[in-house]
PDB file of C-alpha atoms and ligand atoms in Angstrom:
ATOM      1  CA  GLY A   1     -92.686  50.973  16.151  1.00 93.00           C
ATOM      2  CA  ILE A   2     -91.253  50.512  12.635  1.00 96.00           C
ATOM      3  CA  ALA A   3     -90.828  46.729  12.942  1.00 96.00           C
ATOM      4  CA  THR A   4     -94.262  46.378  14.562  1.00 95.00           C
ATOM      5  CA  LYS A   5     -95.964  48.370  11.799  1.00 96.00           C
ATOM      6  CA  ALA A   6     -94.107  46.403   9.117  1.00 97.00           C
ATOM      7  CA  ALA A   7     -95.323  43.191  10.792  1.00 97.00           C
ATOM      8  CA  ARG A   8     -98.928  44.437  10.817  1.00 96.00           C
ATOM      9  CA  ILE A   9     -98.777  45.397   7.144  1.00 97.00           C
ATOM     10  CA  LYS A  10     -97.178  42.093   6.123  1.00 97.00           C
ATOM     11  CA  LYS A  11     -99.812  40.271   8.175  1.00 97.00           C
ATOM     12  CA  ALA A  12    -102.546  42.171   6.289  1.00 97.00           C
ATOM     13  CA  ALA A  13    -100.851  41.528   2.914  1.00 97.00           C
ATOM     14  CA  GLY A  14    -100.392  37.768   3.483  1.00 95.00           C
ATOM     15  CA  ASP A  15     -98.557  36.202   0.530  1.00 95.00           C
ATOM     16  CA  LYS A  16     -98.515  39.457  -1.480  1.00 97.00           C
ATOM     17  CA  LEU A  17     -95.155  41.224  -1.627  1.00 96.00           C
ATOM     18  CA  VAL A  18     -94.533  44.165   0.700  1.00 97.00           C
ATOM     19  CA  LEU A  19     -91.700  46.492  -0.287  1.00 96.00           C
ATOM     20  CA  SER A  20     -90.368  49.156   2.073  1.00 96.00           C
ATOM     21  CA  PHE A  21     -90.332  52.409   0.093  1.00 94.00           C
ATOM     22  CA  GLY A  22     -89.732  54.719   3.062  1.00 92.00           C
ATOM     23  CA  ALA A  23     -86.158  55.817   2.299  1.00 92.00           C
ATOM     24  CA  ARG A  24     -87.124  59.447   1.620  1.00 90.00           C
ATOM     25  CA  ARG A  25     -89.444  59.691   4.627  1.00 91.00           C
ATOM     26  CA  THR A  26     -86.724  60.242   7.228  1.00 91.00           C
ATOM     27  CA  HIS A  27     -83.310  61.919   7.424  1.00 94.00           C
ATOM     28  CA  PRO A  28     -80.765  60.052   5.276  1.00 94.00           C
ATOM     29  CA  ALA A  29     -78.778  59.259   8.428  1.00 95.00           C
ATOM     30  CA  VAL A  30     -81.805  57.360   9.777  1.00 94.00           C
ATOM     31  CA  SER A  31     -83.174  55.776   6.576  1.00 96.00           C
ATOM     32  CA  PRO A  32     -80.890  52.693   6.555  1.00 97.00           C
ATOM     33  CA  PHE A  33     -82.017  51.749  10.084  1.00 96.00           C
ATOM     34  CA  ASN A  34     -85.583  52.374   9.074  1.00 95.00           C
ATOM     35  CA  ALA A  35     -85.188  49.909   6.203  1.00 97.00           C
ATOM     36  CA  PHE A  36     -83.431  47.419   8.503  1.00 97.00           C
ATOM     37  CA  TYR A  37     -86.337  47.304  10.966  1.00 97.00           C
ATOM     38  CA  ALA A  38     -88.939  47.324   8.186  1.00 97.00           C
ATOM     39  CA  PHE A  39     -87.312  44.135   6.860  1.00 98.00           C
ATOM     40  CA  ILE A  40     -87.012  42.279  10.166  1.00 97.00           C
ATOM     41  CA  GLY A  41     -90.641  43.221  10.863  1.00 97.00           C
ATOM     42  CA  GLY A  42     -91.770  41.384   7.727  1.00 97.00           C
ATOM     43  CA  CYS A  43     -91.186  43.478   4.581  1.00 97.00           C
ATOM     44  CA  ASP A  44     -90.001  41.278   1.720  1.00 97.00           C
ATOM     45  CA  ALA A  45     -87.521  43.837   0.413  1.00 96.00           C
ATOM     46  CA  VAL A  46     -86.332  47.422   0.895  1.00 96.00           C
ATOM     47  CA  SER A  47     -85.562  50.228  -1.544  1.00 95.00           C
ATOM     48  CA  CYS A  48     -82.963  51.974   0.650  1.00 95.00           C
ATOM     49  CA  ILE A  49     -79.587  50.973  -0.817  1.00 95.00           C
ATOM     50  CA  LYS A  50     -77.584  51.397   2.390  1.00 96.00           C
ATOM     51  CA  GLY A  51     -80.321  49.617   4.376  1.00 96.00           C
ATOM     52  CA  ALA A  52     -80.182  46.666   1.987  1.00 96.00           C
ATOM     53  CA  ASP A  53     -76.399  46.717   2.397  1.00 96.00           C
ATOM     54  CA  PHE A  54     -76.746  46.348   6.207  1.00 94.00           C
ATOM     55  CA  LEU A  55     -79.252  43.544   5.674  1.00 96.00           C
ATOM     56  CA  GLY A  56     -77.069  41.706   3.141  1.00 94.00           C
ATOM     57  CA  ILE A  57     -79.880  41.708   0.562  1.00 94.00           C
ATOM     58  CA  LYS A  58     -80.350  43.282  -2.870  1.00 93.00           C
ATOM     59  CA  PRO A  59     -82.199  46.613  -2.825  1.00 93.00           C
ATOM     60  CA  THR A  60     -85.546  46.547  -4.641  1.00 91.00           C
ATOM     61  CA  GLY A  61     -87.370  49.397  -6.258  1.00 89.00           C
ATOM     62  CA  THR A  62     -88.958  50.679  -9.424  1.00 89.00           C
ATOM     63  CA  MET A  63     -88.282  53.673 -11.655  1.00 90.00           C
ATOM     64  CA  PRO A  64     -88.941  57.041  -9.959  1.00 89.00           C
ATOM     65  CA  HIS A  65     -91.325  59.739 -11.142  1.00 90.00           C
ATOM     66  CA  SER A  66     -88.286  61.976 -11.668  1.00 93.00           C
ATOM     67  CA  LEU A  67     -87.285  59.828 -14.671  1.00 94.00           C
ATOM     68  CA  MET A  68     -90.612  60.503 -16.397  1.00 92.00           C
ATOM     69  CA  ILE A  69     -90.512  64.191 -15.476  1.00 95.00           C
ATOM     70  CA  ILE A  70     -87.031  64.607 -17.008  1.00 96.00           C
ATOM     71  CA  PHE A  71     -87.983  62.830 -20.256  1.00 95.00           C
ATOM     72  CA  LYS A  72     -91.215  64.809 -20.531  1.00 94.00           C
ATOM     73  CA  ALA A  73     -89.415  68.109 -19.837  1.00 96.00           C
ATOM     74  CA  ILE A  74     -86.433  67.510 -22.117  1.00 96.00           C
ATOM     75  CA  ARG A  75     -87.835  65.241 -24.866  1.00 94.00           C
ATOM     76  CA  GLY A  76     -91.541  65.983 -24.639  1.00 94.00           C
ATOM     77  CA  ASP A  77     -92.597  62.348 -24.155  1.00 92.00           C
ATOM     78  CA  HIS A  78     -92.329  60.513 -20.834  1.00 92.00           C
ATOM     79  CA  SER A  79     -92.877  57.095 -22.424  1.00 91.00           C
ATOM     80  CA  GLU A  80     -89.318  57.381 -23.801  1.00 93.00           C
ATOM     81  CA  ALA A  81     -88.262  56.930 -20.152  1.00 94.00           C
ATOM     82  CA  TRP A  82     -89.746  53.427 -20.153  1.00 94.00           C
ATOM     83  CA  ILE A  83     -87.800  52.497 -23.292  1.00 94.00           C
ATOM     84  CA  ALA A  84     -84.586  53.989 -21.881  1.00 94.00           C
ATOM     85  CA  PHE A  85     -85.068  52.064 -18.618  1.00 94.00           C
ATOM     86  CA  ASP A  86     -85.494  48.815 -20.519  1.00 93.00           C
ATOM     87  CA  LYS A  87     -82.479  49.559 -22.702  1.00 94.00           C
ATOM     88  CA  HIS A  88     -80.020  50.495 -19.955  1.00 95.00           C
ATOM     89  CA  VAL A  89     -80.982  48.711 -16.714  1.00 93.00           C
ATOM     90  CA  GLU A  90     -79.527  45.228 -16.013  1.00 91.00           C
ATOM     91  CA  ALA A  91     -81.509  42.368 -17.541  1.00 90.00           C
ATOM     92  CA  ASP A  92     -82.235  40.673 -14.175  1.00 88.00           C
ATOM     93  CA  VAL A  93     -84.151  43.720 -12.906  1.00 89.00           C
ATOM     94  CA  PRO A  94     -87.903  43.193 -13.387  1.00 89.00           C
ATOM     95  CA  ARG A  95     -89.422  45.759 -15.765  1.00 92.00           C
ATOM     96  CA  ILE A  96     -91.949  47.625 -13.627  1.00 92.00           C
ATOM     97  CA  ILE A  97     -93.351  50.694 -15.323  1.00 91.00           C
ATOM     98  CA  LEU A  98     -94.595  53.612 -13.294  1.00 91.00           C
ATOM     99  CA  ALA A  99     -97.897  54.340 -15.001  1.00 88.00           C
ATOM    100  CA  ASP A 100     -99.581  57.387 -13.538  1.00 83.00           C
ATOM    101  CA  THR A 101     -97.180  60.294 -13.835  1.00 85.00           C
ATOM    102  CA  PHE A 102     -99.094  62.606 -16.154  1.00 86.00           C
ATOM    103  CA  ASP A 103    -102.164  60.846 -17.522  1.00 83.00           C
ATOM    104  CA  ASP A 104    -105.003  58.572 -16.480  1.00 85.00           C
ATOM    105  CA  GLU A 105    -103.761  55.309 -14.905  1.00 85.00           C
ATOM    106  CA  VAL A 106    -105.723  53.158 -17.332  1.00 87.00           C
ATOM    107  CA  GLU A 107    -104.486  54.921 -20.492  1.00 88.00           C
ATOM    108  CA  GLU A 108    -100.871  55.023 -19.265  1.00 88.00           C
ATOM    109  CA  SER A 109    -100.993  51.346 -18.312  1.00 91.00           C
ATOM    110  CA  ILE A 110    -102.169  50.280 -21.752  1.00 90.00           C
ATOM    111  CA  LYS A 111     -99.542  52.484 -23.415  1.00 90.00           C
ATOM    112  CA  ALA A 112     -96.812  51.048 -21.148  1.00 90.00           C
ATOM    113  CA  VAL A 113     -97.768  47.448 -21.810  1.00 91.00           C
ATOM    114  CA  GLN A 114     -97.845  48.024 -25.556  1.00 90.00           C
ATOM    115  CA  THR A 115     -94.547  49.971 -25.511  1.00 90.00           C
ATOM    116  CA  LEU A 116     -92.632  47.198 -23.698  1.00 89.00           C
ATOM    117  CA  ASN A 117     -94.579  44.445 -25.387  1.00 82.00           C
ATOM    118  CA  GLY A 118     -93.893  41.146 -23.626  1.00 82.00           C
ATOM    119  CA  LYS A 119     -91.026  42.446 -21.474  1.00 89.00           C
ATOM    120  CA  LEU A 120     -93.155  43.998 -18.768  1.00 90.00           C
ATOM    121  CA  TRP A 121     -93.254  42.321 -15.333  1.00 92.00           C
ATOM    122  CA  GLY A 122     -95.645  44.791 -13.806  1.00 93.00           C
ATOM    123  CA  LEU A 123     -97.171  48.220 -13.543  1.00 93.00           C
ATOM    124  CA  ARG A 124     -96.815  50.473 -10.552  1.00 93.00           C
ATOM    125  CA  LEU A 125     -99.675  52.808  -9.760  1.00 91.00           C
ATOM    126  CA  ASP A 126     -98.665  55.527  -7.347  1.00 86.00           C
ATOM    127  CA  THR A 127    -101.280  58.219  -7.139  1.00 72.00           C
ATOM    128  CA  PRO A 128    -101.690  60.367  -4.048  1.00 62.00           C
ATOM    129  CA  GLY A 129    -104.943  59.766  -2.181  1.00 62.00           C
ATOM    130  CA  SER A 130    -106.133  63.296  -3.002  1.00 56.00           C
ATOM    131  CA  ARG A 131    -106.245  62.542  -6.759  1.00 60.00           C
ATOM    132  CA  ARG A 132    -107.128  58.900  -6.590  1.00 59.00           C
ATOM    133  CA  GLY A 133    -110.883  58.537  -6.473  1.00 70.00           C
ATOM    134  CA  ASN A 134    -111.863  54.909  -6.073  1.00 84.00           C
ATOM    135  CA  PHE A 135    -108.516  53.149  -6.256  1.00 87.00           C
ATOM    136  CA  PRO A 136    -109.782  49.530  -6.199  1.00 90.00           C
ATOM    137  CA  ALA A 137    -112.095  50.464  -9.109  1.00 90.00           C
ATOM    138  CA  ILE A 138    -109.157  51.912 -11.081  1.00 89.00           C
ATOM    139  CA  ILE A 139    -107.143  48.710 -10.493  1.00 91.00           C
ATOM    140  CA  ARG A 140    -110.072  46.527 -11.620  1.00 92.00           C
ATOM    141  CA  GLU A 141    -110.434  48.621 -14.772  1.00 92.00           C
ATOM    142  CA  VAL A 142    -106.688  48.459 -15.546  1.00 91.00           C
ATOM    143  CA  LYS A 143    -106.640  44.668 -15.071  1.00 93.00           C
ATOM    144  CA  TRP A 144    -109.797  44.182 -17.118  1.00 93.00           C
ATOM    145  CA  LYS A 145    -108.672  46.308 -20.057  1.00 92.00           C
ATOM    146  CA  LEU A 146    -105.240  44.634 -20.121  1.00 92.00           C
ATOM    147  CA  LYS A 147    -106.892  41.208 -20.068  1.00 92.00           C
ATOM    148  CA  ALA A 148    -109.184  42.221 -22.942  1.00 94.00           C
ATOM    149  CA  LEU A 149    -106.087  43.201 -24.949  1.00 91.00           C
ATOM    150  CA  GLY A 150    -104.460  39.833 -24.188  1.00 91.00           C
ATOM    151  CA  TYR A 151    -102.078  40.919 -21.385  1.00 90.00           C
ATOM    152  CA  LYS A 152    -103.174  38.683 -18.547  1.00 88.00           C
ATOM    153  CA  ASN A 153     -99.925  38.250 -16.631  1.00 90.00           C
ATOM    154  CA  VAL A 154     -98.960  41.845 -15.920  1.00 92.00           C
ATOM    155  CA  LYS A 155     -98.584  42.323 -12.156  1.00 94.00           C
ATOM    156  CA  ILE A 156     -99.953  45.332 -10.317  1.00 94.00           C
ATOM    157  CA  VAL A 157     -97.818  47.133  -7.722  1.00 94.00           C
ATOM    158  CA  VAL A 158     -99.474  49.930  -5.755  1.00 94.00           C
ATOM    159  CA  SER A 159     -97.889  52.601  -3.612  1.00 92.00           C
ATOM    160  CA  GLY A 160     -98.786  55.989  -2.175  1.00 88.00           C
ATOM    161  CA  GLY A 161    -100.625  56.112   1.144  1.00 88.00           C
ATOM    162  CA  VAL A 162    -100.913  52.308   1.508  1.00 92.00           C
ATOM    163  CA  ASP A 163    -101.778  51.253   5.065  1.00 92.00           C
ATOM    164  CA  GLU A 164    -102.980  48.045   6.737  1.00 93.00           C
ATOM    165  CA  GLU A 165    -106.716  48.799   6.617  1.00 93.00           C
ATOM    166  CA  LYS A 166    -106.643  49.575   2.877  1.00 92.00           C
ATOM    167  CA  ILE A 167    -104.805  46.370   1.941  1.00 94.00           C
ATOM    168  CA  PRO A 168    -107.685  43.818   1.985  1.00 95.00           C
ATOM    169  CA  GLU A 169    -109.797  45.714  -0.593  1.00 93.00           C
ATOM    170  CA  LEU A 170    -106.733  46.305  -2.781  1.00 94.00           C
ATOM    171  CA  ILE A 171    -105.918  42.573  -2.735  1.00 96.00           C
ATOM    172  CA  LYS A 172    -109.529  41.859  -3.719  1.00 95.00           C
ATOM    173  CA  ALA A 173    -109.131  44.291  -6.623  1.00 93.00           C
ATOM    174  CA  GLY A 174    -106.139  42.266  -7.854  1.00 94.00           C
ATOM    175  CA  VAL A 175    -102.998  43.901  -6.428  1.00 95.00           C
ATOM    176  CA  ASP A 176     -99.867  41.701  -6.435  1.00 96.00           C
ATOM    177  CA  ALA A 177     -97.432  43.857  -4.452  1.00 96.00           C
ATOM    178  CA  PHE A 178     -97.425  46.889  -2.161  1.00 96.00           C
ATOM    179  CA  GLY A 179     -94.850  49.658  -1.885  1.00 95.00           C
ATOM    180  CA  VAL A 180     -95.222  51.106   1.604  1.00 96.00           C
ATOM    181  CA  GLY A 181     -93.533  54.337   2.654  1.00 94.00           C
ATOM    182  CA  ALA A 182     -94.874  56.612   5.355  1.00 94.00           C
ATOM    183  CA  ALA A 183     -97.058  54.038   7.148  1.00 95.00           C
ATOM    184  CA  ILE A 184     -93.933  52.090   8.132  1.00 96.00           C
ATOM    185  CA  ALA A 185     -91.182  54.723   8.084  1.00 95.00           C
ATOM    186  CA  ASN A 186     -93.206  57.213  10.128  1.00 94.00           C
ATOM    187  CA  ALA A 187     -94.890  54.617  12.347  1.00 95.00           C
ATOM    188  CA  ARG A 188     -95.812  55.588  15.885  1.00 93.00           C
ATOM    189  CA  ILE A 189     -93.270  54.565  18.465  1.00 91.00           C
ATOM    190  CA  VAL A 190     -94.060  51.772  20.907  1.00 90.00           C
ATOM    191  CA  ASP A 191     -94.214  53.565  24.242  1.00 90.00           C
ATOM    192  CA  ILE A 192     -91.557  51.832  26.343  1.00 89.00           C
ATOM    193  CA  ALA A 193     -88.795  53.109  28.608  1.00 89.00           C
ATOM    194  CA  MET A 194     -85.988  51.736  30.747  1.00 91.00           C
ATOM    195  CA  ASP A 195     -86.247  52.210  34.506  1.00 94.00           C
ATOM    196  CA  ILE A 196     -84.299  51.217  37.609  1.00 96.00           C
ATOM    197  CA  VAL A 197     -86.403  48.563  39.372  1.00 96.00           C
ATOM    198  CA  ALA A 198     -83.783  47.009  41.697  1.00 97.00           C
ATOM    199  CA  VAL A 199     -80.503  48.011  43.362  1.00 97.00           C
ATOM    200  CA  LYS A 200     -77.779  45.612  44.502  1.00 95.00           C
ATOM    201  CA  LYS A 201     -76.997  46.148  48.188  1.00 95.00           C
ATOM    202  CA  ASN A 202     -74.595  43.879  50.109  1.00 95.00           C
ATOM    203  CA  ALA A 203     -74.625  41.411  47.177  1.00 94.00           C
ATOM    204  CA  LYS A 204     -78.433  41.209  47.303  1.00 95.00           C
ATOM    205  CA  TRP A 205     -80.948  42.680  44.847  1.00 95.00           C
ATOM    206  CA  MET A 206     -83.340  45.045  46.611  1.00 97.00           C
ATOM    207  CA  PRO A 207     -86.576  45.854  44.708  1.00 97.00           C
ATOM    208  CA  ILE A 208     -87.042  49.624  44.462  1.00 97.00           C
ATOM    209  CA  SER A 209     -88.549  51.992  41.889  1.00 97.00           C
ATOM    210  CA  LYS A 210     -89.994  55.487  41.543  1.00 95.00           C
ATOM    211  CA  ARG A 211     -93.682  55.837  42.288  1.00 94.00           C
ATOM    212  CA  GLY A 212     -95.929  54.632  39.476  1.00 93.00           C
ATOM    213  CA  LYS A 213     -93.434  51.938  38.395  1.00 94.00           C
ATOM    214  CA  PHE A 214     -93.494  48.232  39.260  1.00 95.00           C
ATOM    215  CA  SER A 215     -90.420  47.333  41.328  1.00 97.00           C
ATOM    216  CA  GLY A 216     -88.320  44.179  41.266  1.00 97.00           C
ATOM    217  CA  ILE A 217     -86.522  42.060  38.645  1.00 96.00           C
ATOM    218  CA  LYS A 218     -89.097  40.428  36.365  1.00 97.00           C
ATOM    219  CA  GLN A 219     -89.466  37.646  33.854  1.00 97.00           C
ATOM    220  CA  VAL A 220     -91.932  37.544  30.950  1.00 97.00           C
ATOM    221  CA  TYR A 221     -93.426  34.110  30.236  1.00 98.00           C
ATOM    222  CA  ARG A 222     -95.142  33.162  26.986  1.00 96.00           C
ATOM    223  CA  CYS A 223     -97.485  30.362  26.018  1.00 96.00           C
ATOM    224  CA  TRP A 224     -96.387  29.651  22.456  1.00 95.00           C
ATOM    225  CA  ASN A 225     -99.673  27.937  21.643  1.00 93.00           C
ATOM    226  CA  CYS A 226    -101.976  30.759  22.748  1.00 93.00           C
ATOM    227  CA  MET A 227     -99.444  33.624  22.283  1.00 93.00           C
ATOM    228  CA  ILE A 228    -100.267  34.934  25.761  1.00 94.00           C
ATOM    229  CA  ASP A 229     -97.607  36.671  27.876  1.00 95.00           C
ATOM    230  CA  VAL A 230     -97.576  36.896  31.673  1.00 96.00           C
ATOM    231  CA  VAL A 231     -95.192  39.044  33.750  1.00 97.00           C
ATOM    232  CA  LYS A 232     -93.954  37.672  37.094  1.00 97.00           C
ATOM    233  CA  LEU A 233     -91.186  38.544  39.525  1.00 97.00           C
ATOM    234  CA  ARG A 234     -88.115  36.547  38.578  1.00 95.00           C
ATOM    235  CA  ASN A 235     -88.104  34.669  41.905  1.00 94.00           C
ATOM    236  CA  GLU A 236     -91.796  33.688  41.629  1.00 96.00           C
ATOM    237  CA  LYS A 237     -92.828  30.245  40.382  1.00 96.00           C
ATOM    238  CA  PRO A 238     -93.263  30.181  36.543  1.00 96.00           C
ATOM    239  CA  PRO A 239     -96.986  30.485  35.757  1.00 97.00           C
ATOM    240  CA  LYS A 240     -99.248  28.175  33.733  1.00 97.00           C
ATOM    241  CA  CYS A 241    -100.981  29.628  30.669  1.00 97.00           C
ATOM    242  CA  PRO A 242    -104.202  31.327  31.855  1.00 96.00           C
ATOM    243  CA  LYS A 243    -106.041  30.028  28.758  1.00 94.00           C
ATOM    244  CA  CYS A 244    -104.828  26.467  28.072  1.00 96.00           C
ATOM    245  CA  LEU A 245    -103.071  25.836  31.432  1.00 97.00           C
ATOM    246  CA  GLY A 246    -100.041  24.711  29.442  1.00 97.00           C
ATOM    247  CA  GLU A 247     -96.388  25.447  30.093  1.00 97.00           C
ATOM    248  CA  MET A 248     -95.091  29.004  29.599  1.00 98.00           C
ATOM    249  CA  LYS A 249     -91.540  29.745  28.469  1.00 97.00           C
ATOM    250  CA  PRO A 250     -89.359  32.638  29.744  1.00 98.00           C
ATOM    251  CA  LEU A 251     -88.544  35.291  27.113  1.00 96.00           C
ATOM    252  CA  LEU A 252     -85.988  37.505  28.869  1.00 96.00           C
ATOM    253  CA  GLY A 253     -82.288  36.721  28.999  1.00 95.00           C
ATOM    254  CA  LYS A 254     -79.072  38.568  29.723  1.00 94.00           C
ATOM    255  CA  VAL A 255     -77.820  40.652  26.786  1.00 95.00           C
ATOM    256  CA  ILE A 256     -75.154  42.913  28.375  1.00 95.00           C
ATOM    257  CA  GLU A 257     -72.797  42.176  31.265  1.00 95.00           C
ATOM    258  CA  ASN A 258     -70.187  44.646  32.536  1.00 94.00           C
ATOM    259  CA  GLY A 259     -70.758  46.774  29.457  1.00 96.00           C
ATOM    260  CA  LYS A 260     -70.147  43.882  27.022  1.00 97.00           C
ATOM    261  CA  ILE A 261     -72.720  42.240  24.748  1.00 97.00           C
ATOM    262  CA  VAL A 262     -72.802  38.577  25.764  1.00 97.00           C
ATOM    263  CA  ILE A 263     -75.100  37.100  23.086  1.00 96.00           C
ATOM    264  CA  ASP A 264     -74.699  36.463  19.356  1.00 95.00           C
ATOM    265  CA  PHE A 265     -77.265  38.239  17.217  1.00 93.00           C
ATOM    266  CA  ASP A 266     -79.100  36.248  14.566  1.00 95.00           C
ATOM    267  CA  GLU A 267     -78.965  37.183  10.888  1.00 95.00           C
ATOM    268  CA  PRO A 268     -81.720  39.699   9.920  1.00 96.00           C
ATOM    269  CA  SER A 269     -83.462  37.086   7.766  1.00 96.00           C
ATOM    270  CA  LYS A 270     -83.649  34.731  10.779  1.00 97.00           C
ATOM    271  CA  VAL A 271     -85.073  37.500  12.968  1.00 97.00           C
ATOM    272  CA  ARG A 272     -87.650  38.187  10.234  1.00 97.00           C
ATOM    273  CA  GLU A 273     -88.645  34.496  10.200  1.00 97.00           C
ATOM    274  CA  TYR A 274     -88.991  34.551  14.007  1.00 96.00           C
ATOM    275  CA  VAL A 275     -91.254  37.615  13.796  1.00 96.00           C
ATOM    276  CA  MET A 276     -93.380  36.099  11.015  1.00 96.00           C
ATOM    277  CA  LYS A 277     -93.730  32.793  12.872  1.00 94.00           C
ATOM    278  CA  GLN A 278     -95.261  34.750  15.751  1.00 94.00           C
ATOM    279  CA  PHE A 279     -97.667  36.961  13.814  1.00 93.00           C
ATOM    280  CA  LYS A 280     -98.994  33.976  11.862  1.00 92.00           C
ATOM    281  CA  LYS A 281    -100.551  32.901  15.173  1.00 92.00           C
ATOM    282  CA  LEU A 282    -101.959  36.348  15.946  1.00 92.00           C
ATOM    283  CA  ASP A 283    -105.016  38.139  14.674  1.00 91.00           C
ATOM    284  CA  LEU A 284    -104.499  41.712  13.454  1.00 91.00           C
ATOM    285  CA  TYR A 285    -107.230  43.141  15.654  1.00 90.00           C
ATOM    286  CA  GLN A 286    -107.194  40.751  18.609  1.00 81.00           C
ATOM    287  CA  LYS A 287    -107.373  42.306  22.050  1.00 79.00           C
ATOM    288  CA  PRO A 288    -104.671  41.457  24.605  1.00 73.00           C
ATOM    289  CA  TRP A 289    -105.612  38.566  26.899  1.00 69.00           C
TER     290      TRP A 289
HETATM  291 ZN1   ZN B   1    -101.892  28.575  26.274  1.00 86.00          ZN
END
């Protein structure tokens, strides 16, 4: 479910960046796997450090709200957090200021841009839906007021309740990148299960299954032009594509034999490319054939 949801969100976001920000949405023992599947599903980067480690990529994130809260509590001014971040964090880390912690997004954005004059890569707006009002309108206002002050190239990163159906209007409003947490990390599972569908008797496979299940060893065939899948018994003739009548290719192969994994797994980045190649050909809301 996680990889599928990540794929749907990346499909909706197109060439805009999608960052997996779901590390705190599940138990720490699960978070790295969560990040792993978010990436192979299509996310461009992940914030979970251990997840990025498994993936062999650099973790990506922005400053947390806790930094602003500490500076406000101890020093009385949260904008000192932005200056401290710029002073102490490695130079190759893009300066993305979190601009919504205490005040209006527009006012904080202008203050942030002026504070880090010229060094700012982007602003991150992360306001919970309950406080947000019309978020695309807020983004338009931020971008407009920054442009009027001469800051045209500041990127806008949004996070907090981002999901696939909200993405198109946010892109229209001028968003450059999305931080996605719960929508991916807490995605619904894909309802699948393993079942016994055949038993080997006297060196021959006998189709058998519990009632309600389809018996026999199967193969799934795909038309790579139409992205249509057809399930057949393995000993049936391979089908032609029901739409274009073209050739269909088998998808299933042996992974485990006598308890041993018999295939080599591809690098996560290659799996991600394979996933993206497929969803480029699919429509987000297309019905199954
Ligand atoms: Zn076809």
